[in-house]
């Protein structure tokens, strides 16, 4: 048995509920209505962000700065090691016992200064012996060393003169004997003895001449032996060949050292050389006498200067770099061989370069832009950034050089935002011929080569 409900009473109840909701919506309190209006206003403001407020009200306050014209020093980065131009390991040229040592580690020495003195007694005896042999040979040749050291002609040596005199006397006797035999006074048997004597005297002359020549050759040998003995005696005083500082001392007093034994190592401290390598793409801009500025870790707040001295003509095929030597004056001896240095070679200076303060340039995802103020409204402009010179960034493309840029509140402005400029007049652009700004000792990021490119040089 089915039960049926009347439909009309149900429809009446639904209509009554809807009418009650409508009445409640019209009966809200004034506070609730005000809250709803505030929410609507906030939504409207969010919709108007970037437009300086509804109705063209006061804009976003920003600090305005003018585009500048500056001088940019182009650089080629370098890194390398300081070395001594002259590093000498001094060795002993003679053997002997070390009598005294006048060299200490780190001590500065001058050229020809005696560092180590060897005992000289044996060397003095050797010199006396060589001198005695020399004087003996000189006496045989009839040389008076007090007057002259030159050897006389062969015929003027006493032994040769005696032989010549005997030969001449034999020839006279031969002539007289022949004359007597021709007159029949002497028998012919006497002639044979005289002829034999003549031959003996002639041989004696030849022997005397050969002996003199041998003595002269021996004289040269004795002179050399004497000079060598004198040199060895002088070499007992070991001297420094160059000025510098003692980097290593290897000999001790009382120690016996042999010939060619290293005793000290000397390094030259002023000037020094900075050895580095530069990428081959900068071969056209690196030339002798270019200025160099660099820093070392022991003196992080000090700038040191140098100049390009030598440039290799060959490129290393593995590293694609070429060696460069830089001469560094070191009068205060602050720099030491072995210091690692980082700096830059100063290549060229570009004048009248368009630049913007770094706080006026925003970079996002590798894209740089500035916010140009035109009649109180922002226009976002993409730019290409080059060198970083002090507090300025070189602008390669995107600006004409007479703009006024926003330098604060950059996150609150976009193209079309109305702004209130503080700190600069929009109508006072930088003069095109303004004097370049002074820069620091080592400009940061001003790199040679293509404009804006960072030049990397040196061996890390």
GROMACS .gro file of C-alpha atoms in nm:
model
  460
    1UNK     CA    1   0.000   0.000   0.000
    2UNK     CA    2   0.166   0.324  -0.112
    3UNK     CA    3   0.155   0.642   0.106
    4UNK     CA    4   0.142   0.976  -0.075
    5UNK     CA    5   0.264   1.306   0.081
    6UNK     CA    6   0.127   1.637  -0.039
    7UNK     CA    7   0.393   1.834  -0.243
    8UNK     CA    8   0.266   2.184  -0.190
    9UNK     CA    9   0.356   2.217   0.181
   10UNK     CA   10   0.725   2.116   0.095
   11UNK     CA   11   0.757   2.381  -0.177
   12UNK     CA   12   0.630   2.642   0.065
   13UNK     CA   13   0.901   2.559   0.321
   14UNK     CA   14   1.185   2.593   0.061
   15UNK     CA   15   1.065   2.933  -0.054
   16UNK     CA   16   1.042   3.058   0.304
   17UNK     CA   17   1.409   2.961   0.371
   18UNK     CA   18   1.535   3.147   0.066
   19UNK     CA   19   1.348   3.460   0.163
   20UNK     CA   20   1.509   3.446   0.512
   21UNK     CA   21   1.864   3.437   0.368
   22UNK     CA   22   1.794   3.742   0.154
   23UNK     CA   23   1.666   3.931   0.455
   24UNK     CA   24   1.977   3.849   0.658
   25UNK     CA   25   2.204   3.978   0.384
   26UNK     CA   26   2.028   4.315   0.394
   27UNK     CA   27   2.033   4.331   0.771
   28UNK     CA   28   2.423   4.317   0.817
   29UNK     CA   29   2.575   4.556   1.070
   30UNK     CA   30   2.779   4.864   0.955
   31UNK     CA   31   3.105   4.707   1.088
   32UNK     CA   32   3.065   4.400   0.874
   33UNK     CA   33   2.996   4.613   0.572
   34UNK     CA   34   3.314   4.821   0.640
   35UNK     CA   35   3.530   4.508   0.662
   36UNK     CA   36   3.399   4.389   0.329
   37UNK     CA   37   3.473   4.726   0.169
   38UNK     CA   38   3.833   4.720   0.312
   39UNK     CA   39   3.895   4.378   0.162
   40UNK     CA   40   3.768   4.505  -0.170
   41UNK     CA   41   4.006   4.804  -0.146
   42UNK     CA   42   4.304   4.579  -0.071
   43UNK     CA   43   4.221   4.367  -0.372
   44UNK     CA   44   4.204   4.684  -0.578
   45UNK     CA   45   4.544   4.802  -0.452
   46UNK     CA   46   4.702   4.469  -0.535
   47UNK     CA   47   4.559   4.503  -0.880
   48UNK     CA   48   4.713   4.851  -0.906
   49UNK     CA   49   5.073   4.751  -0.788
   50UNK     CA   50   5.340   4.888  -1.014
   51UNK     CA   51   5.121   5.182  -1.111
   52UNK     CA   52   5.203   5.422  -0.823
   53UNK     CA   53   4.859   5.387  -0.665
   54UNK     CA   54   4.512   5.445  -0.803
   55UNK     CA   55   4.421   5.772  -0.954
   56UNK     CA   56   4.783   5.878  -1.022
   57UNK     CA   57   4.867   5.943  -0.652
   58UNK     CA   58   5.221   5.981  -0.500
   59UNK     CA   59   5.476   5.749  -0.662
   60UNK     CA   60   5.735   5.510  -0.516
   61UNK     CA   61   6.023   5.709  -0.364
   62UNK     CA   62   6.354   5.632  -0.541
   63UNK     CA   63   6.699   5.786  -0.541
   64UNK     CA   64   6.798   5.913  -0.880
   65UNK     CA   65   7.150   5.897  -1.021
   66UNK     CA   66   7.290   6.023  -1.348
   67UNK     CA   67   7.475   5.814  -1.603
   68UNK     CA   68   7.847   5.900  -1.585
   69UNK     CA   69   8.136   5.928  -1.830
   70UNK     CA   70   8.449   5.771  -1.684
   71UNK     CA   71   8.795   5.647  -1.785
   72UNK     CA   72   8.831   5.269  -1.785
   73UNK     CA   73   9.167   5.101  -1.745
   74UNK     CA   74   9.179   4.778  -1.944
   75UNK     CA   75   9.351   4.491  -1.767
   76UNK     CA   76   9.479   4.141  -1.829
   77UNK     CA   77   9.465   3.930  -1.514
   78UNK     CA   78   9.779   3.749  -1.407
   79UNK     CA   79   9.899   3.515  -1.138
   80UNK     CA   80  10.249   3.384  -1.093
   81UNK     CA   81  10.549   3.340  -0.868
   82UNK     CA   82  10.824   3.582  -0.771
   83UNK     CA   83  11.175   3.453  -0.842
   84UNK     CA   84  11.525   3.589  -0.805
   85UNK     CA   85  11.693   3.691  -1.133
   86UNK     CA   86  12.026   3.564  -0.999
   87UNK     CA   87  12.024   3.263  -0.768
   88UNK     CA   88  12.377   3.136  -0.720
   89UNK     CA   89  12.504   2.829  -0.542
   90UNK     CA   90  12.862   2.913  -0.448
   91UNK     CA   91  13.108   2.620  -0.437
   92UNK     CA   92  13.463   2.587  -0.316
   93UNK     CA   93  13.721   2.571  -0.596
   94UNK     CA   94  13.990   2.421  -0.368
   95UNK     CA   95  13.989   2.167  -0.089
   96UNK     CA   96  14.079   2.252   0.266
   97UNK     CA   97  13.969   2.301   0.624
   98UNK     CA   98  13.720   2.581   0.691
   99UNK     CA   99  13.900   2.835   0.906
  100UNK     CA  100  13.619   3.092   0.941
  101UNK     CA  101  13.262   3.150   0.824
  102UNK     CA  102  13.131   3.502   0.769
  103UNK     CA  103  12.784   3.410   0.632
  104UNK     CA  104  12.459   3.371   0.824
  105UNK     CA  105  12.114   3.272   0.698
  106UNK     CA  106  11.928   3.576   0.567
  107UNK     CA  107  12.234   3.801   0.581
  108UNK     CA  108  12.267   4.044   0.291
  109UNK     CA  109  12.608   4.039   0.123
  110UNK     CA  110  12.773   4.248  -0.145
  111UNK     CA  111  12.961   4.127  -0.449
  112UNK     CA  112  13.321   4.007  -0.388
  113UNK     CA  113  13.267   3.981  -0.013
  114UNK     CA  114  13.458   3.698   0.162
  115UNK     CA  115  13.210   3.447   0.298
  116UNK     CA  116  13.431   3.151   0.397
  117UNK     CA  117  13.807   3.139   0.457
  118UNK     CA  118  13.994   2.809   0.423
  119UNK     CA  119  14.323   2.722   0.591
  120UNK     CA  120  14.605   2.830   0.354
  121UNK     CA  121  14.922   2.659   0.487
  122UNK     CA  122  14.936   2.381   0.227
  123UNK     CA  123  14.845   2.622  -0.048
  124UNK     CA  124  15.122   2.860   0.052
  125UNK     CA  125  15.377   2.576   0.039
  126UNK     CA  126  15.254   2.472  -0.304
  127UNK     CA  127  15.291   2.830  -0.424
  128UNK     CA  128  15.648   2.851  -0.292
  129UNK     CA  129  15.738   2.526  -0.466
  130UNK     CA  130  15.596   2.644  -0.799
  131UNK     CA  131  15.780   2.972  -0.770
  132UNK     CA  132  16.109   2.793  -0.704
  133UNK     CA  133  16.074   2.578  -1.015
  134UNK     CA  134  15.991   2.886  -1.219
  135UNK     CA  135  16.297   3.075  -1.101
  136UNK     CA  136  16.520   2.778  -1.180
  137UNK     CA  137  16.401   2.768  -1.540
  138UNK     CA  138  16.438   3.142  -1.573
  139UNK     CA  139  16.798   3.115  -1.451
  140UNK     CA  140  16.876   2.850  -1.711
  141UNK     CA  141  16.751   3.085  -1.979
  142UNK     CA  142  16.933   3.382  -1.834
  143UNK     CA  143  16.614   3.571  -1.741
  144UNK     CA  144  16.635   3.834  -1.469
  145UNK     CA  145  16.280   3.837  -1.325
  146UNK     CA  146  16.350   4.164  -1.144
  147UNK     CA  147  16.402   4.338  -1.481
  148UNK     CA  148  16.200   4.147  -1.736
  149UNK     CA  149  16.009   3.821  -1.769
  150UNK     CA  150  16.071   3.797  -2.145
  151UNK     CA  151  16.293   3.512  -2.263
  152UNK     CA  152  16.598   3.620  -2.470
  153UNK     CA  153  16.653   3.500  -2.830
  154UNK     CA  154  16.794   3.148  -2.862
  155UNK     CA  155  17.138   3.268  -2.980
  156UNK     CA  156  17.176   3.487  -2.672
  157UNK     CA  157  17.137   3.206  -2.418
  158UNK     CA  158  17.473   3.122  -2.257
  159UNK     CA  159  17.473   2.755  -2.346
  160UNK     CA  160  17.405   2.831  -2.711
  161UNK     CA  161  17.669   3.103  -2.722
  162UNK     CA  162  17.927   2.856  -2.582
  163UNK     CA  163  17.838   2.594  -2.841
  164UNK     CA  164  17.858   2.848  -3.120
  165UNK     CA  165  18.199   2.967  -2.997
  166UNK     CA  166  18.333   2.610  -2.991
  167UNK     CA  167  18.202   2.551  -3.341
  168UNK     CA  168  18.361   2.870  -3.471
  169UNK     CA  169  18.694   2.777  -3.309
  170UNK     CA  170  18.680   2.432  -3.473
  171UNK     CA  171  18.626   2.590  -3.813
  172UNK     CA  172  18.930   2.818  -3.760
  173UNK     CA  173  19.146   2.522  -3.663
  174UNK     CA  174  19.025   2.335  -3.970
  175UNK     CA  175  19.125   2.623  -4.197
  176UNK     CA  176  19.471   2.651  -4.040
  177UNK     CA  177  19.532   2.276  -4.063
  178UNK     CA  178  19.437   2.268  -4.429
  179UNK     CA  179  19.675   2.559  -4.497
  180UNK     CA  180  19.958   2.384  -4.313
  181UNK     CA  181  19.898   2.058  -4.500
  182UNK     CA  182  19.899   2.243  -4.830
  183UNK     CA  183  20.240   2.390  -4.738
  184UNK     CA  184  20.362   2.045  -4.635
  185UNK     CA  185  20.420   2.148  -4.273
  186UNK     CA  186  20.169   1.898  -4.127
  187UNK     CA  187  20.080   1.550  -4.239
  188UNK     CA  188  19.733   1.489  -4.389
  189UNK     CA  189  19.650   1.262  -4.094
  190UNK     CA  190  19.603   1.573  -3.879
  191UNK     CA  191  19.315   1.688  -4.103
  192UNK     CA  192  19.085   1.398  -4.005
  193UNK     CA  193  19.091   1.488  -3.636
  194UNK     CA  194  19.013   1.854  -3.701
  195UNK     CA  195  18.718   1.769  -3.932
  196UNK     CA  196  18.574   1.539  -3.665
  197UNK     CA  197  18.597   1.819  -3.408
  198UNK     CA  198  18.409   2.054  -3.640
  199UNK     CA  199  18.125   1.805  -3.678
  200UNK     CA  200  18.107   1.759  -3.298
  201UNK     CA  201  18.087   2.132  -3.235
  202UNK     CA  202  17.815   2.179  -3.496
  203UNK     CA  203  17.613   1.904  -3.329
  204UNK     CA  204  17.668   2.073  -2.994
  205UNK     CA  205  17.524   2.398  -3.129
  206UNK     CA  206  17.217   2.217  -3.256
  207UNK     CA  207  17.176   2.041  -2.923
  208UNK     CA  208  17.210   2.367  -2.733
  209UNK     CA  209  16.939   2.529  -2.947
  210UNK     CA  210  16.700   2.240  -2.891
  211UNK     CA  211  16.768   2.251  -2.520
  212UNK     CA  212  16.690   2.623  -2.510
  213UNK     CA  213  16.363   2.569  -2.695
  214UNK     CA  214  16.270   2.298  -2.447
  215UNK     CA  215  16.353   2.531  -2.160
  216UNK     CA  216  16.131   2.800  -2.307
  217UNK     CA  217  15.844   2.553  -2.334
  218UNK     CA  218  15.910   2.446  -1.977
  219UNK     CA  219  15.911   2.812  -1.876
  220UNK     CA  220  15.553   2.848  -1.995
  221UNK     CA  221  15.454   2.540  -1.795
  222UNK     CA  222  15.629   2.674  -1.484
  223UNK     CA  223  15.454   3.008  -1.525
  224UNK     CA  224  15.117   2.831  -1.553
  225UNK     CA  225  15.193   2.618  -1.245
  226UNK     CA  226  15.292   2.927  -1.050
  227UNK     CA  227  14.979   3.118  -1.155
  228UNK     CA  228  14.761   2.817  -1.067
  229UNK     CA  229  14.917   2.788  -0.723
  230UNK     CA  230  14.864   3.160  -0.669
  231UNK     CA  231  14.498   3.129  -0.780
  232UNK     CA  232  14.434   2.838  -0.545
  233UNK     CA  233  14.574   3.041  -0.260
  234UNK     CA  234  14.340   3.324  -0.354
  235UNK     CA  235  14.047   3.081  -0.390
  236UNK     CA  236  14.092   2.979  -0.029
  237UNK     CA  237  13.893   3.296   0.042
  238UNK     CA  238  13.549   3.203  -0.097
  239UNK     CA  239  13.378   3.521  -0.220
  240UNK     CA  240  13.025   3.596  -0.335
  241UNK     CA  241  12.994   3.661  -0.711
  242UNK     CA  242  12.677   3.875  -0.679
  243UNK     CA  243  12.504   4.090  -0.425
  244UNK     CA  244  12.210   3.932  -0.248
  245UNK     CA  245  12.102   3.748   0.063
  246UNK     CA  246  12.214   3.415   0.207
  247UNK     CA  247  11.938   3.163   0.140
  248UNK     CA  248  12.135   2.855   0.252
  249UNK     CA  249  12.464   2.794   0.436
  250UNK     CA  250  12.615   2.447   0.399
  251UNK     CA  251  12.967   2.476   0.551
  252UNK     CA  252  13.072   2.482   0.918
  253UNK     CA  253  13.392   2.599   1.083
  254UNK     CA  254  13.652   2.321   1.119
  255UNK     CA  255  13.493   2.109   0.845
  256UNK     CA  256  13.710   1.975   0.563
  257UNK     CA  257  13.557   2.040   0.224
  258UNK     CA  258  13.668   1.914  -0.115
  259UNK     CA  259  13.679   2.090  -0.446
  260UNK     CA  260  13.340   2.176  -0.601
  261UNK     CA  261  13.162   2.143  -0.266
  262UNK     CA  262  12.862   2.384  -0.236
  263UNK     CA  263  12.900   2.609   0.066
  264UNK     CA  264  12.627   2.882   0.037
  265UNK     CA  265  12.329   2.977  -0.180
  266UNK     CA  266  12.276   3.345  -0.260
  267UNK     CA  267  11.958   3.498  -0.401
  268UNK     CA  268  11.926   3.847  -0.542
  269UNK     CA  269  11.644   4.041  -0.372
  270UNK     CA  270  11.637   4.364  -0.571
  271UNK     CA  271  11.506   4.356  -0.832
  272UNK     CA  272  11.291   4.041  -0.853
  273UNK     CA  273  11.110   3.882  -1.144
  274UNK     CA  274  10.745   3.781  -1.156
  275UNK     CA  275  10.701   3.481  -1.383
  276UNK     CA  276  10.353   3.433  -1.525
  277UNK     CA  277  10.173   3.316  -1.839
  278UNK     CA  278   9.909   3.498  -2.046
  279UNK     CA  279   9.642   3.352  -2.272
  280UNK     CA  280   9.729   3.361  -2.639
  281UNK     CA  281   9.428   3.579  -2.731
  282UNK     CA  282   9.601   3.871  -2.555
  283UNK     CA  283   9.928   3.837  -2.747
  284UNK     CA  284   9.844   4.150  -2.949
  285UNK     CA  285   9.806   4.376  -2.643
  286UNK     CA  286  10.098   4.258  -2.427
  287UNK     CA  287  10.419   4.446  -2.499
  288UNK     CA  288  10.736   4.540  -2.306
  289UNK     CA  289  10.729   4.816  -2.043
  290UNK     CA  290  10.354   4.787  -1.974
  291UNK     CA  291  10.274   4.864  -1.611
  292UNK     CA  292  10.179   4.584  -1.370
  293UNK     CA  293  10.007   4.598  -1.032
  294UNK     CA  294   9.983   4.297  -0.803
  295UNK     CA  295   9.931   4.182  -0.446
  296UNK     CA  296  10.082   3.907  -0.231
  297UNK     CA  297   9.923   3.724   0.059
  298UNK     CA  298  10.165   3.842   0.334
  299UNK     CA  299  10.071   4.208   0.255
  300UNK     CA  300   9.705   4.191   0.148
  301UNK     CA  301   9.647   4.568   0.178
  302UNK     CA  302   9.950   4.677  -0.022
  303UNK     CA  303   9.984   4.721  -0.398
  304UNK     CA  304  10.319   4.643  -0.563
  305UNK     CA  305  10.427   4.769  -0.903
  306UNK     CA  306  10.628   4.621  -1.188
  307UNK     CA  307  10.673   4.640  -1.563
  308UNK     CA  308  10.674   4.383  -1.841
  309UNK     CA  309  11.035   4.290  -1.915
  310UNK     CA  310  11.046   3.982  -2.139
  311UNK     CA  311  10.778   3.817  -2.355
  312UNK     CA  312  10.816   3.471  -2.501
  313UNK     CA  313  10.761   3.450  -2.879
  314UNK     CA  314  10.626   3.093  -2.854
  315UNK     CA  315  10.286   2.966  -2.740
  316UNK     CA  316  10.256   2.659  -2.519
  317UNK     CA  317  10.039   2.422  -2.720
  318UNK     CA  318   9.898   2.247  -2.413
  319UNK     CA  319   9.795   2.552  -2.206
  320UNK     CA  320   9.758   2.796  -2.499
  321UNK     CA  321   9.953   3.057  -2.305
  322UNK     CA  322  10.285   3.234  -2.351
  323UNK     CA  323  10.537   3.308  -2.070
  324UNK     CA  324  10.590   3.666  -1.956
  325UNK     CA  325  10.856   3.798  -1.717
  326UNK     CA  326  10.785   4.110  -1.511
  327UNK     CA  327  11.059   4.314  -1.344
  328UNK     CA  328  10.973   4.418  -0.988
  329UNK     CA  329  11.172   4.672  -0.786
  330UNK     CA  330  11.210   4.559  -0.425
  331UNK     CA  331  11.412   4.827  -0.240
  332UNK     CA  332  11.239   4.763   0.095
  333UNK     CA  333  11.300   4.386   0.067
  334UNK     CA  334  10.935   4.314   0.154
  335UNK     CA  335  10.894   4.073  -0.135
  336UNK     CA  336  11.073   3.740  -0.124
  337UNK     CA  337  11.146   3.484  -0.394
  338UNK     CA  338  10.872   3.224  -0.395
  339UNK     CA  339  10.581   3.456  -0.308
  340UNK     CA  340  10.261   3.387  -0.503
  341UNK     CA  341  10.129   3.703  -0.667
  342UNK     CA  342   9.794   3.796  -0.825
  343UNK     CA  343   9.729   4.116  -1.015
  344UNK     CA  344   9.688   4.260  -1.361
  345UNK     CA  345   9.881   4.400  -1.654
  346UNK     CA  346   9.762   4.753  -1.738
  347UNK     CA  347   9.714   4.758  -2.114
  348UNK     CA  348   9.514   5.059  -2.240
  349UNK     CA  349   9.289   5.330  -2.094
  350UNK     CA  350   8.957   5.411  -2.264
  351UNK     CA  351   8.824   5.762  -2.204
  352UNK     CA  352   8.464   5.891  -2.196
  353UNK     CA  353   8.308   5.550  -2.132
  354UNK     CA  354   7.937   5.534  -2.042
  355UNK     CA  355   7.897   5.392  -1.689
  356UNK     CA  356   7.626   5.355  -1.429
  357UNK     CA  357   7.659   5.320  -1.051
  358UNK     CA  358   7.650   4.954  -0.958
  359UNK     CA  359   7.348   5.003  -0.728
  360UNK     CA  360   7.145   5.121  -1.030
  361UNK     CA  361   7.198   4.797  -1.224
  362UNK     CA  362   6.983   4.492  -1.150
  363UNK     CA  363   7.081   4.149  -1.278
  364UNK     CA  364   6.845   3.852  -1.288
  365UNK     CA  365   6.921   3.519  -1.453
  366UNK     CA  366   7.220   3.671  -1.629
  367UNK     CA  367   7.021   3.962  -1.777
  368UNK     CA  368   7.112   4.312  -1.658
  369UNK     CA  369   6.873   4.604  -1.666
  370UNK     CA  370   6.836   4.961  -1.541
  371UNK     CA  371   6.529   5.169  -1.456
  372UNK     CA  372   6.525   5.493  -1.653
  373UNK     CA  373   6.323   5.778  -1.503
  374UNK     CA  374   6.128   5.970  -1.768
  375UNK     CA  375   5.884   6.239  -1.649
  376UNK     CA  376   5.838   6.062  -1.317
  377UNK     CA  377   5.763   5.725  -1.477
  378UNK     CA  378   5.988   5.420  -1.488
  379UNK     CA  379   6.103   5.257  -1.810
  380UNK     CA  380   6.293   4.932  -1.760
  381UNK     CA  381   6.583   4.905  -2.005
  382UNK     CA  382   6.800   4.600  -2.067
  383UNK     CA  383   7.172   4.679  -2.090
  384UNK     CA  384   7.498   4.500  -2.164
  385UNK     CA  385   7.745   4.538  -1.881
  386UNK     CA  386   8.121   4.555  -1.938
  387UNK     CA  387   8.403   4.644  -1.700
  388UNK     CA  388   8.361   4.693  -1.327
  389UNK     CA  389   8.553   5.010  -1.247
  390UNK     CA  390   8.539   5.105  -0.879
  391UNK     CA  391   8.172   5.167  -0.794
  392UNK     CA  392   8.071   5.191  -1.159
  393UNK     CA  393   7.973   4.938  -1.423
  394UNK     CA  394   8.058   5.005  -1.785
  395UNK     CA  395   7.746   5.006  -2.003
  396UNK     CA  396   7.822   4.871  -2.348
  397UNK     CA  397   7.474   4.888  -2.500
  398UNK     CA  398   7.132   5.013  -2.393
  399UNK     CA  399   7.200   5.372  -2.281
  400UNK     CA  400   7.277   5.697  -2.458
  401UNK     CA  401   7.466   5.853  -2.166
  402UNK     CA  402   7.220   6.130  -2.065
  403UNK     CA  403   6.967   5.927  -1.865
  404UNK     CA  404   6.871   5.947  -1.498
  405UNK     CA  405   6.839   5.607  -1.332
  406UNK     CA  406   6.666   5.480  -1.021
  407UNK     CA  407   6.916   5.356  -0.762
  408UNK     CA  408   6.689   5.242  -0.478
  409UNK     CA  409   6.370   5.040  -0.422
  410UNK     CA  410   6.437   4.857  -0.748
  411UNK     CA  411   6.226   4.559  -0.635
  412UNK     CA  412   5.916   4.782  -0.609
  413UNK     CA  413   5.921   4.930  -0.957
  414UNK     CA  414   5.855   4.808  -1.310
  415UNK     CA  415   5.787   4.978  -1.641
  416UNK     CA  416   5.508   5.231  -1.593
  417UNK     CA  417   5.554   5.279  -1.218
  418UNK     CA  418   5.520   5.640  -1.105
  419UNK     CA  419   5.810   5.744  -0.882
  420UNK     CA  420   5.922   6.035  -0.668
  421UNK     CA  421   6.287   6.115  -0.741
  422UNK     CA  422   6.522   6.191  -0.454
  423UNK     CA  423   6.893   6.284  -0.468
  424UNK     CA  424   6.915   6.382  -0.839
  425UNK     CA  425   6.732   6.606  -1.083
  426UNK     CA  426   6.584   6.427  -1.375
  427UNK     CA  427   6.660   6.728  -1.595
  428UNK     CA  428   7.037   6.730  -1.508
  429UNK     CA  429   7.202   6.452  -1.708
  430UNK     CA  430   7.576   6.399  -1.693
  431UNK     CA  431   7.773   6.609  -1.935
  432UNK     CA  432   7.913   6.413  -2.224
  433UNK     CA  433   8.259   6.566  -2.181
  434UNK     CA  434   8.276   6.540  -1.801
  435UNK     CA  435   8.612   6.465  -1.644
  436UNK     CA  436   8.667   6.093  -1.579
  437UNK     CA  437   8.624   5.972  -1.224
  438UNK     CA  438   8.946   5.882  -1.036
  439UNK     CA  439   8.989   5.511  -1.002
  440UNK     CA  440   9.154   5.281  -0.749
  441UNK     CA  441   9.502   5.126  -0.757
  442UNK     CA  442   9.394   4.800  -0.920
  443UNK     CA  443   9.064   4.850  -1.108
  444UNK     CA  444   8.831   4.556  -1.069
  445UNK     CA  445   8.714   4.383  -1.383
  446UNK     CA  446   8.841   4.629  -1.644
  447UNK     CA  447   8.966   4.367  -1.885
  448UNK     CA  448   9.144   4.403  -2.217
  449UNK     CA  449   9.032   4.247  -2.540
  450UNK     CA  450   8.669   4.269  -2.660
  451UNK     CA  451   8.486   4.536  -2.462
  452UNK     CA  452   8.344   4.389  -2.147
  453UNK     CA  453   8.530   4.059  -2.179
  454UNK     CA  454   8.714   3.940  -1.867
  455UNK     CA  455   9.075   3.861  -1.946
  456UNK     CA  456   9.212   3.565  -1.758
  457UNK     CA  457   9.590   3.526  -1.758
  458UNK     CA  458   9.851   3.344  -1.552
  459UNK     CA  459   9.899   3.002  -1.404
  460UNK     CA  460   9.695   2.937  -1.090
   0.00000   0.00000   0.00000
